[in-house]
mmCIF file of C-alpha atoms and ligand atoms in Angstrom:
data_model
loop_
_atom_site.group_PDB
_atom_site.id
_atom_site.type_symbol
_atom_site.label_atom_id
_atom_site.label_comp_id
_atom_site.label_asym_id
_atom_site.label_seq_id
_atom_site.Cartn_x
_atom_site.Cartn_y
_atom_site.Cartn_z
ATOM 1 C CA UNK A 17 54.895 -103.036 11.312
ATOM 2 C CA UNK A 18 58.278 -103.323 13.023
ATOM 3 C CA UNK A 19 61.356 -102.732 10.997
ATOM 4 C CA UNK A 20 63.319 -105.157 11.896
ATOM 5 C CA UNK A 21 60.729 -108.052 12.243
ATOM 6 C CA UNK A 22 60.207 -107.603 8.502
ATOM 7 C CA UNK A 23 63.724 -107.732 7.328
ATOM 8 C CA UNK A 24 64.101 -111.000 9.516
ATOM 9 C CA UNK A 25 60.758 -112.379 7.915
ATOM 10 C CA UNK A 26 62.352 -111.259 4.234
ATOM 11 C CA UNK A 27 65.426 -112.751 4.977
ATOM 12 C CA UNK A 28 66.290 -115.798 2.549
ATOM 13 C CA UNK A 29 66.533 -118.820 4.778
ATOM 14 C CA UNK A 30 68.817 -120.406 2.243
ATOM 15 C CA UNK A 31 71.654 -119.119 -0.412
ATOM 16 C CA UNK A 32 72.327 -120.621 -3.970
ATOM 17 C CA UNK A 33 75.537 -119.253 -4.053
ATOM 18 C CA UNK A 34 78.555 -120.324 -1.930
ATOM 19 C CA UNK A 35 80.346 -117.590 -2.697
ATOM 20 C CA UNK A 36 78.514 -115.103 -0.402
ATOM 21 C CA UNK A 37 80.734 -114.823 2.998
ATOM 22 C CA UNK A 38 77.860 -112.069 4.801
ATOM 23 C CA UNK A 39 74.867 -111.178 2.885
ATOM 24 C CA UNK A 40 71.980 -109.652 4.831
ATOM 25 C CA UNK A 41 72.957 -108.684 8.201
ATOM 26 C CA UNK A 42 75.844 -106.835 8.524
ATOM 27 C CA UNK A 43 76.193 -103.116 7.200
ATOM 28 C CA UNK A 44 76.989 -104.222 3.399
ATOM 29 C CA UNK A 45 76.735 -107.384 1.655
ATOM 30 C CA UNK A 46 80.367 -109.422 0.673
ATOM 31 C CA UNK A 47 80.995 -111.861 -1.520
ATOM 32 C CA UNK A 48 83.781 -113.905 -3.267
ATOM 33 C CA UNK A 49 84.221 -113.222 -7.277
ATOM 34 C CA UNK A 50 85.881 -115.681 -10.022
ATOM 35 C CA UNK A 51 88.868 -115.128 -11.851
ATOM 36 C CA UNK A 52 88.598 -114.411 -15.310
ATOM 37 C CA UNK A 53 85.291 -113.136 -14.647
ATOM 38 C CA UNK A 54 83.821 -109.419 -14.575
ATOM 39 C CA UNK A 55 81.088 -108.698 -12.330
ATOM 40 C CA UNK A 56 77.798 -106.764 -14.135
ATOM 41 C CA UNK A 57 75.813 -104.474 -12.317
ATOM 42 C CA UNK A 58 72.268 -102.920 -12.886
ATOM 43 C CA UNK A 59 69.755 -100.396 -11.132
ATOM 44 C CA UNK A 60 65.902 -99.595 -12.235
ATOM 45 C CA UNK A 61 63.644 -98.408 -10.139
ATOM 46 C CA UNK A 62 59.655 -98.420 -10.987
ATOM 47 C CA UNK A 63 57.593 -95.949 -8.914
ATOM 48 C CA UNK A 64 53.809 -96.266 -8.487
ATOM 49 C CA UNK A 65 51.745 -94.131 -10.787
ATOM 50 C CA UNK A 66 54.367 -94.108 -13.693
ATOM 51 C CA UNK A 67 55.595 -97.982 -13.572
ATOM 52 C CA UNK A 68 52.283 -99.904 -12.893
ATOM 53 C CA UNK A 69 49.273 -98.825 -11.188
ATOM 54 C CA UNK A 70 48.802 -100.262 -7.176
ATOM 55 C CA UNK A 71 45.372 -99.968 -7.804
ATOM 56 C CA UNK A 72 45.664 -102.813 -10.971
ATOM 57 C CA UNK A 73 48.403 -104.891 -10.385
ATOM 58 C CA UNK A 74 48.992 -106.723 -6.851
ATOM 59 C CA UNK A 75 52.238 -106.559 -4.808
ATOM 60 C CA UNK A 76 53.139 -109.970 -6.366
ATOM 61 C CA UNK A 77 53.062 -108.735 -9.808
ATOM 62 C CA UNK A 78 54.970 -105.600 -8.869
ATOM 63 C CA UNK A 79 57.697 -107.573 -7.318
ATOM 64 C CA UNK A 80 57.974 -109.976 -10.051
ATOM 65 C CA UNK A 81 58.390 -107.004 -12.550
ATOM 66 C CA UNK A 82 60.769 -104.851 -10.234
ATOM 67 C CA UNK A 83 63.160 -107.802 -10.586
ATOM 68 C CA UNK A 84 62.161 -109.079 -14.084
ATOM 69 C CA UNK A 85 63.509 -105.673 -15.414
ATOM 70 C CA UNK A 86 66.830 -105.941 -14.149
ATOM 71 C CA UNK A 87 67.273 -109.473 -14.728
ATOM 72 C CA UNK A 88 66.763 -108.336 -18.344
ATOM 73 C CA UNK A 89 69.792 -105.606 -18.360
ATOM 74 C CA UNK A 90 71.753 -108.303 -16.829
ATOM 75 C CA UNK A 91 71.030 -110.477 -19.580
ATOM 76 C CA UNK A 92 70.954 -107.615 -22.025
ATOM 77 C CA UNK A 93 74.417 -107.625 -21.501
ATOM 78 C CA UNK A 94 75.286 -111.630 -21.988
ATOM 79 C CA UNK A 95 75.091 -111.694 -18.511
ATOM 80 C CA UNK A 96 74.535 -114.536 -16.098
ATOM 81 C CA UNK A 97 72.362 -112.900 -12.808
ATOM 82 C CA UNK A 98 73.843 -113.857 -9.434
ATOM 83 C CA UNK A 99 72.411 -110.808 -6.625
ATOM 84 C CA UNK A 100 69.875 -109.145 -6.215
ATOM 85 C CA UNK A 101 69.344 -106.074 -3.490
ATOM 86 C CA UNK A 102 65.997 -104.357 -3.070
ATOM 87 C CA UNK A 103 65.458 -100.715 -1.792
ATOM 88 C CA UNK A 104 61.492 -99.935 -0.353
ATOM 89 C CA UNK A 105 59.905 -96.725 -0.010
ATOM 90 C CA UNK A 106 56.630 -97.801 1.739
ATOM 91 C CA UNK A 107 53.801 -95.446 2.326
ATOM 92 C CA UNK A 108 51.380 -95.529 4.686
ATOM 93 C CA UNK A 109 48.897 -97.296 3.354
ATOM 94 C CA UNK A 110 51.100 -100.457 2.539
ATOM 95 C CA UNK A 111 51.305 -103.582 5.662
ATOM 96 C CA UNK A 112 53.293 -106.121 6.401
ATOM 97 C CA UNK A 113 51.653 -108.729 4.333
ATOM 98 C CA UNK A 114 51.788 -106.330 1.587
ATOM 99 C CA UNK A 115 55.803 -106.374 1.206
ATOM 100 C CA UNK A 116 55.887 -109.802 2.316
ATOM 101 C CA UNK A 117 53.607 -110.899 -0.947
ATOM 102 C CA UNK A 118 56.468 -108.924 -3.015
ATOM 103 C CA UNK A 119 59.029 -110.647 -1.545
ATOM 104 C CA UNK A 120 57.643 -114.076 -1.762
ATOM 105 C CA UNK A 121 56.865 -113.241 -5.605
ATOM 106 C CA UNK A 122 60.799 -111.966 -6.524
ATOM 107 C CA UNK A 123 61.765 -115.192 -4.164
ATOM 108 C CA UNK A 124 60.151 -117.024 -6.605
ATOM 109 C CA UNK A 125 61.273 -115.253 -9.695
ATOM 110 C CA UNK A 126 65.068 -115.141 -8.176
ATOM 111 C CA UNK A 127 65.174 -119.023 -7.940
ATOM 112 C CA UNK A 128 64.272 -119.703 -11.089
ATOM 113 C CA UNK A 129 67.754 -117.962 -12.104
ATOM 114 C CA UNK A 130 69.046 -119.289 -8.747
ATOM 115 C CA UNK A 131 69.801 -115.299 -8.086
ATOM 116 C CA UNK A 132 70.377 -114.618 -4.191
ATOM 117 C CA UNK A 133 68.933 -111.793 -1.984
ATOM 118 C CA UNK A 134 72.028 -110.187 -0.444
ATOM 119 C CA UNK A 135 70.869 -106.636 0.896
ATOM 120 C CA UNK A 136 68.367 -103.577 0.682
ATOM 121 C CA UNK A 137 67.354 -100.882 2.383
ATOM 122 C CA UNK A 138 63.591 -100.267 3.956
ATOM 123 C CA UNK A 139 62.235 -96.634 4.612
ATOM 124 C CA UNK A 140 58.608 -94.923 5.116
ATOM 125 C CA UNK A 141 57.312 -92.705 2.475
ATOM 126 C CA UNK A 142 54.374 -89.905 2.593
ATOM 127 C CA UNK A 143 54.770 -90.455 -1.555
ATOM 128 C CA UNK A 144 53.953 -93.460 -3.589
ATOM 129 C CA UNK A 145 55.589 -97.045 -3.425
ATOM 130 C CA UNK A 146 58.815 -96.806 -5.076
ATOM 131 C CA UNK A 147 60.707 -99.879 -5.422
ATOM 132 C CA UNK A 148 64.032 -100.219 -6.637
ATOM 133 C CA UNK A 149 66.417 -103.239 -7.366
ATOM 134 C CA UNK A 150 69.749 -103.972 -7.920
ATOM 135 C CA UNK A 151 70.969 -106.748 -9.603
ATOM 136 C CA UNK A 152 74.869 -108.139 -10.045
ATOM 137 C CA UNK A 153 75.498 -110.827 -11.929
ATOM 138 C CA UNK A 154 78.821 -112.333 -13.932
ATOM 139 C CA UNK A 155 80.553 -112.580 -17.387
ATOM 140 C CA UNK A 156 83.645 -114.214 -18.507
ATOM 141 C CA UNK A 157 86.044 -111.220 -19.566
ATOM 142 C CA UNK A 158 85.355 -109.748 -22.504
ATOM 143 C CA UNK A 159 82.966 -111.439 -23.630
ATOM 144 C CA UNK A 160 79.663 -108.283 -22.916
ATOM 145 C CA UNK A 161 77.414 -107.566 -25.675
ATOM 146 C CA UNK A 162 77.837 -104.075 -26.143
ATOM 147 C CA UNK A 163 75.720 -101.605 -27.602
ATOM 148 C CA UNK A 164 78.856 -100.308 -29.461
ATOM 149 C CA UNK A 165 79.494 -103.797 -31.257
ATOM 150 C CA UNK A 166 77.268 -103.444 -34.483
ATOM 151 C CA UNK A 167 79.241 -103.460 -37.841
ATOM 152 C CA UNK A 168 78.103 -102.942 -41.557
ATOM 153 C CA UNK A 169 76.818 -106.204 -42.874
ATOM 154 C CA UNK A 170 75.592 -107.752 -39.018
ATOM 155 C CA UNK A 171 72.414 -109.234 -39.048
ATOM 156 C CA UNK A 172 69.608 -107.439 -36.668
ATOM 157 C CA UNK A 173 67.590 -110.035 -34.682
ATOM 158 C CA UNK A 174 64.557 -109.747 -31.603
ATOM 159 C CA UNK A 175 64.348 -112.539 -29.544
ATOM 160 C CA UNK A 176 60.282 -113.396 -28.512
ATOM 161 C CA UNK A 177 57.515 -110.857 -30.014
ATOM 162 C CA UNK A 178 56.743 -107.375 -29.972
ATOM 163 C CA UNK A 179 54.090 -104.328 -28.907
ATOM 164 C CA UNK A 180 52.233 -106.992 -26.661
ATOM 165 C CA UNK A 181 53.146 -105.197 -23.534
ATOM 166 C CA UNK A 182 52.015 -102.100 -24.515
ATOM 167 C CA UNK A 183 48.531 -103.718 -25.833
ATOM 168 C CA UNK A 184 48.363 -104.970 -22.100
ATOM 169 C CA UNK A 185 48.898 -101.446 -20.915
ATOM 170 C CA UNK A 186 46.240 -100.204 -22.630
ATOM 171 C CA UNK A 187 44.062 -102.797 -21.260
ATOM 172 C CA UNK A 188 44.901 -102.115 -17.930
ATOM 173 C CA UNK A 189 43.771 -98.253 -18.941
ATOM 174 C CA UNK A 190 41.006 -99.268 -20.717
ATOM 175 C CA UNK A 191 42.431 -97.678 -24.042
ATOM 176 C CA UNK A 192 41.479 -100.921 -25.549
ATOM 177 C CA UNK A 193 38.701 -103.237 -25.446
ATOM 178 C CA UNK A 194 39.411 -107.036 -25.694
ATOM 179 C CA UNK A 195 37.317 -109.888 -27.987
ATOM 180 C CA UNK A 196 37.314 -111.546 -24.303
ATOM 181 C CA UNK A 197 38.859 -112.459 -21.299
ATOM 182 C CA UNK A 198 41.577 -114.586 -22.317
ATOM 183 C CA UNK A 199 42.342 -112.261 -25.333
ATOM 184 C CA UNK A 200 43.079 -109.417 -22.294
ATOM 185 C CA UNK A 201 44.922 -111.617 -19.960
ATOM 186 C CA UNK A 202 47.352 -112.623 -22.400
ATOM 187 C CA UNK A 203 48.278 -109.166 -22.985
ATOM 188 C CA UNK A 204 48.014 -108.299 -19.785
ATOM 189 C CA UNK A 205 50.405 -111.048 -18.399
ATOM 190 C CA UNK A 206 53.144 -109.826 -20.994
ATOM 191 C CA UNK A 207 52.786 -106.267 -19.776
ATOM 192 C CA UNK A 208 52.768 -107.427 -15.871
ATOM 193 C CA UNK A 209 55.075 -110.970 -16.231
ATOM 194 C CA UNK A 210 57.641 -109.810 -18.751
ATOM 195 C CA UNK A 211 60.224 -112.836 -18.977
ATOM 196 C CA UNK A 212 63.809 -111.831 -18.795
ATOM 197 C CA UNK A 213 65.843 -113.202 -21.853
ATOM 198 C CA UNK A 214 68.689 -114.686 -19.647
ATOM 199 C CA UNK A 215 69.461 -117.857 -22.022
ATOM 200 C CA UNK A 216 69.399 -115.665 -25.058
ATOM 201 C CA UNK A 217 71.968 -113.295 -23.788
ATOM 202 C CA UNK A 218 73.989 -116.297 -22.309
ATOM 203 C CA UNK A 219 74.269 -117.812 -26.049
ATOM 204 C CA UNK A 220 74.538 -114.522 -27.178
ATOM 205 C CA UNK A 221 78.100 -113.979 -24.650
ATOM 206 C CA UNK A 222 79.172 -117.403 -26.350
ATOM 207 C CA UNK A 223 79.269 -115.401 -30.207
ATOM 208 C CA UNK A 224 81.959 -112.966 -31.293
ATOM 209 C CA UNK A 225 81.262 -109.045 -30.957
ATOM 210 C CA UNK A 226 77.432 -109.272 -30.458
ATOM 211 C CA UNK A 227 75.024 -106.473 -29.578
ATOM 212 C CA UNK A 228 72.440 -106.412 -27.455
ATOM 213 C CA UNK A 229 69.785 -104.150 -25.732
ATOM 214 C CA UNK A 230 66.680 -105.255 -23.806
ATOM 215 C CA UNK A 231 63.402 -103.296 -24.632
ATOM 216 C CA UNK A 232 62.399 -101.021 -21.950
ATOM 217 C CA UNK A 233 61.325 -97.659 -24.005
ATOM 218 C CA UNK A 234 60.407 -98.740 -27.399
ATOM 219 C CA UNK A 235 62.149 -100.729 -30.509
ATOM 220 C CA UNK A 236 62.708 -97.255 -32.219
ATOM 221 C CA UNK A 237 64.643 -96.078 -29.124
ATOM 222 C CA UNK A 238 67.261 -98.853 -28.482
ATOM 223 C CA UNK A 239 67.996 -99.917 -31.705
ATOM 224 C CA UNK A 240 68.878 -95.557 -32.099
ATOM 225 C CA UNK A 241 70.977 -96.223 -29.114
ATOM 226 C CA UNK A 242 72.626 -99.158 -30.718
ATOM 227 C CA UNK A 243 73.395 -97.148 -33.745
ATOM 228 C CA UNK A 244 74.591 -94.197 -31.307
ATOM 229 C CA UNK A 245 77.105 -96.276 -29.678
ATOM 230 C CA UNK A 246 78.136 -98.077 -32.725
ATOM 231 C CA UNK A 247 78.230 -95.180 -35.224
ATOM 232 C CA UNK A 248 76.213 -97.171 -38.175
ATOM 233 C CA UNK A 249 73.112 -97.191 -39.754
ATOM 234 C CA UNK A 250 70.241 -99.841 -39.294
ATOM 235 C CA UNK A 251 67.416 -100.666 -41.867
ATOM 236 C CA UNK A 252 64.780 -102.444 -40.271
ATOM 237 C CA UNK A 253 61.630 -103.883 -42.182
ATOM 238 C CA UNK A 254 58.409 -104.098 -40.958
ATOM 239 C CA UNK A 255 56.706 -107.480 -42.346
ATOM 240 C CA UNK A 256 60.143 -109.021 -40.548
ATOM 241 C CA UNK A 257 58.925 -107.917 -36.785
ATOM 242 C CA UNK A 258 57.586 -110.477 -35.311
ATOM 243 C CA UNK A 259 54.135 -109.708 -33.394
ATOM 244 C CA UNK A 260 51.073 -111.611 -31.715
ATOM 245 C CA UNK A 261 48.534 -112.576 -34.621
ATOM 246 C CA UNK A 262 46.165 -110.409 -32.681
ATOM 247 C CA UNK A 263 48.345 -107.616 -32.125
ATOM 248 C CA UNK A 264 46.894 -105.732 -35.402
ATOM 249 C CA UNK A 265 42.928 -105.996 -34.817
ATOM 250 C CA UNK A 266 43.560 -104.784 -31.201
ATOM 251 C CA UNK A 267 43.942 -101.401 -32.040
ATOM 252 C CA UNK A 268 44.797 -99.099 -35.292
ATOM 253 C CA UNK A 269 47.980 -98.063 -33.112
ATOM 254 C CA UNK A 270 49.582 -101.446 -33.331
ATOM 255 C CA UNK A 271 52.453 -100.966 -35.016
ATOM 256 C CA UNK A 272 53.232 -97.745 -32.541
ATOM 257 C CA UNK A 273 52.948 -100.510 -29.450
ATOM 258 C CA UNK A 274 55.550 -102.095 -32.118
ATOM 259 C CA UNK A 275 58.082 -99.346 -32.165
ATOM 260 C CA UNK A 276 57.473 -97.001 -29.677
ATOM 261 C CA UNK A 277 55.869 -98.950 -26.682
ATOM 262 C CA UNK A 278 58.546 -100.252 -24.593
ATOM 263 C CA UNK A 279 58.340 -102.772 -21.922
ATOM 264 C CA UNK A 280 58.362 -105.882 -24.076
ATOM 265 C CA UNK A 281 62.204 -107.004 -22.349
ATOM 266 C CA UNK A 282 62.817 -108.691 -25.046
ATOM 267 C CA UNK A 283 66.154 -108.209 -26.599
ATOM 268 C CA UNK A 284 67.652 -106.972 -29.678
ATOM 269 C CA UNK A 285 71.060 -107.035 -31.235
ATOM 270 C CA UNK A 286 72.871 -107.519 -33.524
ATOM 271 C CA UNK A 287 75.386 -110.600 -35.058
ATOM 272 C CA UNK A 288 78.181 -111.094 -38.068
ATOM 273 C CA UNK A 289 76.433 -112.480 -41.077
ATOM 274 C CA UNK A 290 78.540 -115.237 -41.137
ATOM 275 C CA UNK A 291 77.575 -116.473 -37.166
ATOM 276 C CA UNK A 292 73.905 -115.755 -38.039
ATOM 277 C CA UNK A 293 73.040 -119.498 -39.173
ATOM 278 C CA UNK A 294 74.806 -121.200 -36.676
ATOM 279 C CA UNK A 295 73.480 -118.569 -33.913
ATOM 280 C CA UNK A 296 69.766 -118.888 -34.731
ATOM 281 C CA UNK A 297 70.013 -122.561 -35.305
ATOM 282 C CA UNK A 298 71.180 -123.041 -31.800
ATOM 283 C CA UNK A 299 69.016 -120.936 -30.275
ATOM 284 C CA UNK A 300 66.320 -122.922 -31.590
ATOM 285 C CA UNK A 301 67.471 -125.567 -29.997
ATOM 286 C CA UNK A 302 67.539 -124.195 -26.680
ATOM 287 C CA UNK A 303 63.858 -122.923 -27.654
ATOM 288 C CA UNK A 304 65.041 -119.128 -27.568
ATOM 289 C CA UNK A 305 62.878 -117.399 -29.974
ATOM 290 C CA UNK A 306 64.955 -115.581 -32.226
ATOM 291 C CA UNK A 307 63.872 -113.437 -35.624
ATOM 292 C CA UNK A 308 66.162 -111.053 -38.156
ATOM 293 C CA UNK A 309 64.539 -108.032 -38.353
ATOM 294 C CA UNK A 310 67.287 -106.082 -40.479
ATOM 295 C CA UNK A 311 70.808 -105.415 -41.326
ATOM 296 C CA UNK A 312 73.261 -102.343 -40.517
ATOM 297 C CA UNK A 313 74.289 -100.854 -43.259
ATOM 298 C CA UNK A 314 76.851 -98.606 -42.765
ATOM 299 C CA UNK A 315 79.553 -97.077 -40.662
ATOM 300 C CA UNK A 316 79.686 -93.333 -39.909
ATOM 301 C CA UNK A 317 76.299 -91.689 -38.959
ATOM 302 C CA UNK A 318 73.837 -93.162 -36.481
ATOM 303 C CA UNK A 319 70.651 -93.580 -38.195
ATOM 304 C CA UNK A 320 67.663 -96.372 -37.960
ATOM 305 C CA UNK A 321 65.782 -96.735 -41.369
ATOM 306 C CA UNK A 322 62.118 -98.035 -41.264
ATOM 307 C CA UNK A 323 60.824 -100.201 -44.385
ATOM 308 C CA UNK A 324 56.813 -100.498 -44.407
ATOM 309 C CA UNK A 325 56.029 -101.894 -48.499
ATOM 310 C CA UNK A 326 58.017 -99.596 -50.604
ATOM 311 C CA UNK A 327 58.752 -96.555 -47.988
ATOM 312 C CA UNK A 328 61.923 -96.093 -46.106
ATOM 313 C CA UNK A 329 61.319 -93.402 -43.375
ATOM 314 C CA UNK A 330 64.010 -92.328 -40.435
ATOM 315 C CA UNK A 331 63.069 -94.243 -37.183
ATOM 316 C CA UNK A 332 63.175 -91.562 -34.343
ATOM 317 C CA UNK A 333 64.253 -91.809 -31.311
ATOM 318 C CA UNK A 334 61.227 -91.386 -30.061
ATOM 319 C CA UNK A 335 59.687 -94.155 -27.324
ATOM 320 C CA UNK A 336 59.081 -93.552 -23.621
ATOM 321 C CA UNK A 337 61.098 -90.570 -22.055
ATOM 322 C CA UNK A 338 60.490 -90.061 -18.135
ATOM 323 C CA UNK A 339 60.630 -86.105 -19.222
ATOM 324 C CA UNK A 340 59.406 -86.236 -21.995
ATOM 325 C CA UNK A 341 55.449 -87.722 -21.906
ATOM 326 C CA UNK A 342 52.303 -86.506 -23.000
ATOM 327 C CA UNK A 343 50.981 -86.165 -19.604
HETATM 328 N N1 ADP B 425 70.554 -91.006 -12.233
HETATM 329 C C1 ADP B 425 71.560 -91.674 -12.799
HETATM 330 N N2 ADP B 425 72.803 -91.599 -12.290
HETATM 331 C C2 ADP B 425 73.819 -92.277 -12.865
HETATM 332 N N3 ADP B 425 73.707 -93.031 -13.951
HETATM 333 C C3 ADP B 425 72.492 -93.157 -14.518
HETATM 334 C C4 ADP B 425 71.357 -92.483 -13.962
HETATM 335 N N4 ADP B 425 70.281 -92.785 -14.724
HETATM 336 C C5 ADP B 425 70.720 -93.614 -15.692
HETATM 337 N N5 ADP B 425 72.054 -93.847 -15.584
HETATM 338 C C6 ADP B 425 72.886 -94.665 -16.490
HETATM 339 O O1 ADP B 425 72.598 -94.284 -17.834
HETATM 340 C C7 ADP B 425 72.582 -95.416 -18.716
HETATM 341 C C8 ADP B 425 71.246 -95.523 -19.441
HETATM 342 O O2 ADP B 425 70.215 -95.719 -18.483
HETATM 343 P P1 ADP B 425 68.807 -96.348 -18.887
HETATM 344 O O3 ADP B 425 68.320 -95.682 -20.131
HETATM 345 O O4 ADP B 425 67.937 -96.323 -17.687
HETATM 346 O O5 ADP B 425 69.227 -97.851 -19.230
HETATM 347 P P2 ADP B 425 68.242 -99.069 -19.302
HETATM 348 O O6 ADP B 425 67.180 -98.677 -20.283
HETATM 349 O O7 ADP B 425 69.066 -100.215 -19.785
HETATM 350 O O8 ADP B 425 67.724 -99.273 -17.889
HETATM 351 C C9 ADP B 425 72.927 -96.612 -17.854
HETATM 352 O O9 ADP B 425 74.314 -96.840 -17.933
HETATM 353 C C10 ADP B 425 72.548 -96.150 -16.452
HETATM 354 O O10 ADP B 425 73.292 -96.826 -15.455
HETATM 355 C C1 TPP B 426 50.718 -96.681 -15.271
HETATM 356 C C2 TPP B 426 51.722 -96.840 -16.377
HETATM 357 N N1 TPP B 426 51.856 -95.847 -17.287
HETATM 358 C C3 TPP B 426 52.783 -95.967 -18.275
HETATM 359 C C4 TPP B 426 53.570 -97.081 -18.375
HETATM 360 C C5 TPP B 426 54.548 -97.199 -19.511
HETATM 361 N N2 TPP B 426 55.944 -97.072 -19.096
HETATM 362 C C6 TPP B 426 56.313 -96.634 -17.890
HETATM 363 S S1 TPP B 426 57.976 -96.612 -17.715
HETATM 364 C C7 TPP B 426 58.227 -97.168 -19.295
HETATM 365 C C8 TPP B 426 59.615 -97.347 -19.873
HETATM 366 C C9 TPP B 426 60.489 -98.264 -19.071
HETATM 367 O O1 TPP B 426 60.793 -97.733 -17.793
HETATM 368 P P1 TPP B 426 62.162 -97.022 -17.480
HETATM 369 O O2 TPP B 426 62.132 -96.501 -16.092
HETATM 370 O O3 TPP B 426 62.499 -96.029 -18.555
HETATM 371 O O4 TPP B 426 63.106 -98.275 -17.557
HETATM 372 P P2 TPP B 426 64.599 -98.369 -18.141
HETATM 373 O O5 TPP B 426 64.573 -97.806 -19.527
HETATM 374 O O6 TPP B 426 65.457 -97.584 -17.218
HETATM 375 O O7 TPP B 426 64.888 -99.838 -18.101
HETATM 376 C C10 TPP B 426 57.003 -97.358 -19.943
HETATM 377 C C11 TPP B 426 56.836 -97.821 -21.334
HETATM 378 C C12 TPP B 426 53.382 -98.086 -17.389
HETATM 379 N N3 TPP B 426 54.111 -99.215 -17.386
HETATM 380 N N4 TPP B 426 52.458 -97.944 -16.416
HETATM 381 MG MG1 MG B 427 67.312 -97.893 -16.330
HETATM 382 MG MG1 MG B 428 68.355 -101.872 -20.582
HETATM 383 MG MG1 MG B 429 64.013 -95.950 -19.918
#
């Protein structure tokens, strides 16, 4: 496989955005930006072996997820996506058709948000695939959800449902055995085709001094890094989460998928009591699945409370840790 040949055959044939005076081709990408905008910008990279497994998901599906992830810190900030650039590290083992199958697949995915390829950078590797994506997209000023905008008295919400990704996971690792097929490959298809919660975040931007984190490493963990950044405390209760109605014969760990699993990219945040109604009334409208799952409580230390029946217990910040795993 030539070099060059496949960054002409991955080159977009057509932009969404007019904005964009050189994207691929030249040494760097440039583009026009708005007034009265700010410009968002997000990196994640997913390596094979510790991201998904080449061996179970296809180069589409890895693709789709490389961008799906950053899509979701876009909109985990209120974000709309824009740009995208993708960085390859391709072993030996990988062809042409190969990379062209991941492109074609984050095409896809990056029209539906009417996001634009703009760059990358493609290199060999004697290690595993690693993939990694950048993604820009825009805000009108000041209007991010930050993690350091919770106050006592906010409402806590989750857009979607949670611990299905990690029930696909353990699919996928045969952890967990399924009633039948379509039981699996619903699971499955959250943990590989996570959707990115773009028009949540985008409503969310539109509210005053929201919150938000997506869910990459576990409920426990963001919502701790909400509290971090805000300084308050967070009760959360667990007959509130919402969850698959099969989630809980899967496996007796469901309700660690729950908390400590990770890769739903769903979001969570946090809103003023007094926007709640209004907020979860319109995004019902726009069919954004939206559910309150607690309140903060209190300014001063960062703490997350967990309420199962009559118990509250301390929610660690425990959840997936790159240095950190059982492994
Ligand atoms: N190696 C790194 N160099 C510089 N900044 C980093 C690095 N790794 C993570 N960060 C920054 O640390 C913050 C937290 O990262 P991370 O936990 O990966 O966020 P997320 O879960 O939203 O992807 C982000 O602002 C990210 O840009
Ligand atoms: C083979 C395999 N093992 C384990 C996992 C679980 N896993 C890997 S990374 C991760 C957390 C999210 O990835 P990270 O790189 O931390 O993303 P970020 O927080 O930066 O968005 C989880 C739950 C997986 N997806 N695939
Ligand atoms: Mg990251
Ligand atoms: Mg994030
Ligand atoms: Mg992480």
């Amino acid at each position: 496989m030539d070099e060059f040949e496949l960054i002409q055959r991955i080159t977009p044939r057509s932009l969404s955005h007019r904005e964009i005076e050189i994207g691929i081709g030249d040494d760097a990408a440039v583009y026009h930006t708005k007034n009265n905008y700010q410009e968002i910008v997000a990196v994640d990279t997913m390596v094979d072996g510790i991201h998904f497994l080449s061996s179970h998901s296809s180069p589409a599906d890895i693709g789709y997820k490389a961008l799906a992830v950053n899509i979701s810190d876009i909109a985990a900030m209120g974000g709309r996506p824009k740009y995208y650039l993708v960085s390859i590290a391709v072993p030996s083992g990988w062809g042409a058709t190969d990379i062209e199958a991941m492109y074609e697949e984050m095409n896809k995915l990056a029209t539906l948000y009417e996001m634009d390829l703009i760059g990358g950078d493609t290199v060999s590797a004697n290690g595993p695939l690693v993939l990694t994506v950048t993604a820009i997209g825009e805000i009108e000023k000041g209007r991010s959800c930050l993690r350091s905008h919770a106050e006592p008295g906010d409402v806590v919400f989750v857009t979607g449902e949670l611990g299905s990704s990690a029930a696909g996971l353990s699919f996928i690792l045969g952890q967990t055995s399924a009633r039948d097929e379509t039981q699996s490959q619903y699971f499955i298809e959250r943990h590989k085709r996570p959707e990115p919660r773009v028009e949540a975040g985008l409503i969310c931007s539109r509210y005053h001094h929201v919150a938000l984190n997506d869910i990459s490493d576990g409920l426990a963990s963001e919502l701790n890094e909400i509290a971090e950044a805000s300084r308050v405390s967070i009760d959360i209760y667990k007959e509130l989460i919402p969850v698959h109605s099969d989630l809980h014969i899967l496996h007796t760990k469901w309700e660690e998928w729950v908390l400590f699993g990770g890769e739903d990219f769903e979001l969570v945040g946090t809103i003023s009591n007094d926007q709640w109604e209004r907020f979860s009334q319109e995004c019902s409208e726009h069919d954004v699945r939206v559910h309150q799952i607690g309140r903060v409580t209190k300014q001063g230390q960062a703490e997350v409370f967990y309420h199962d029946g009559q118990d509250r217990v301390l929610l660690e910040k425990k959840g997936y840790n790159h240095f950190k795993q059982d492994r």
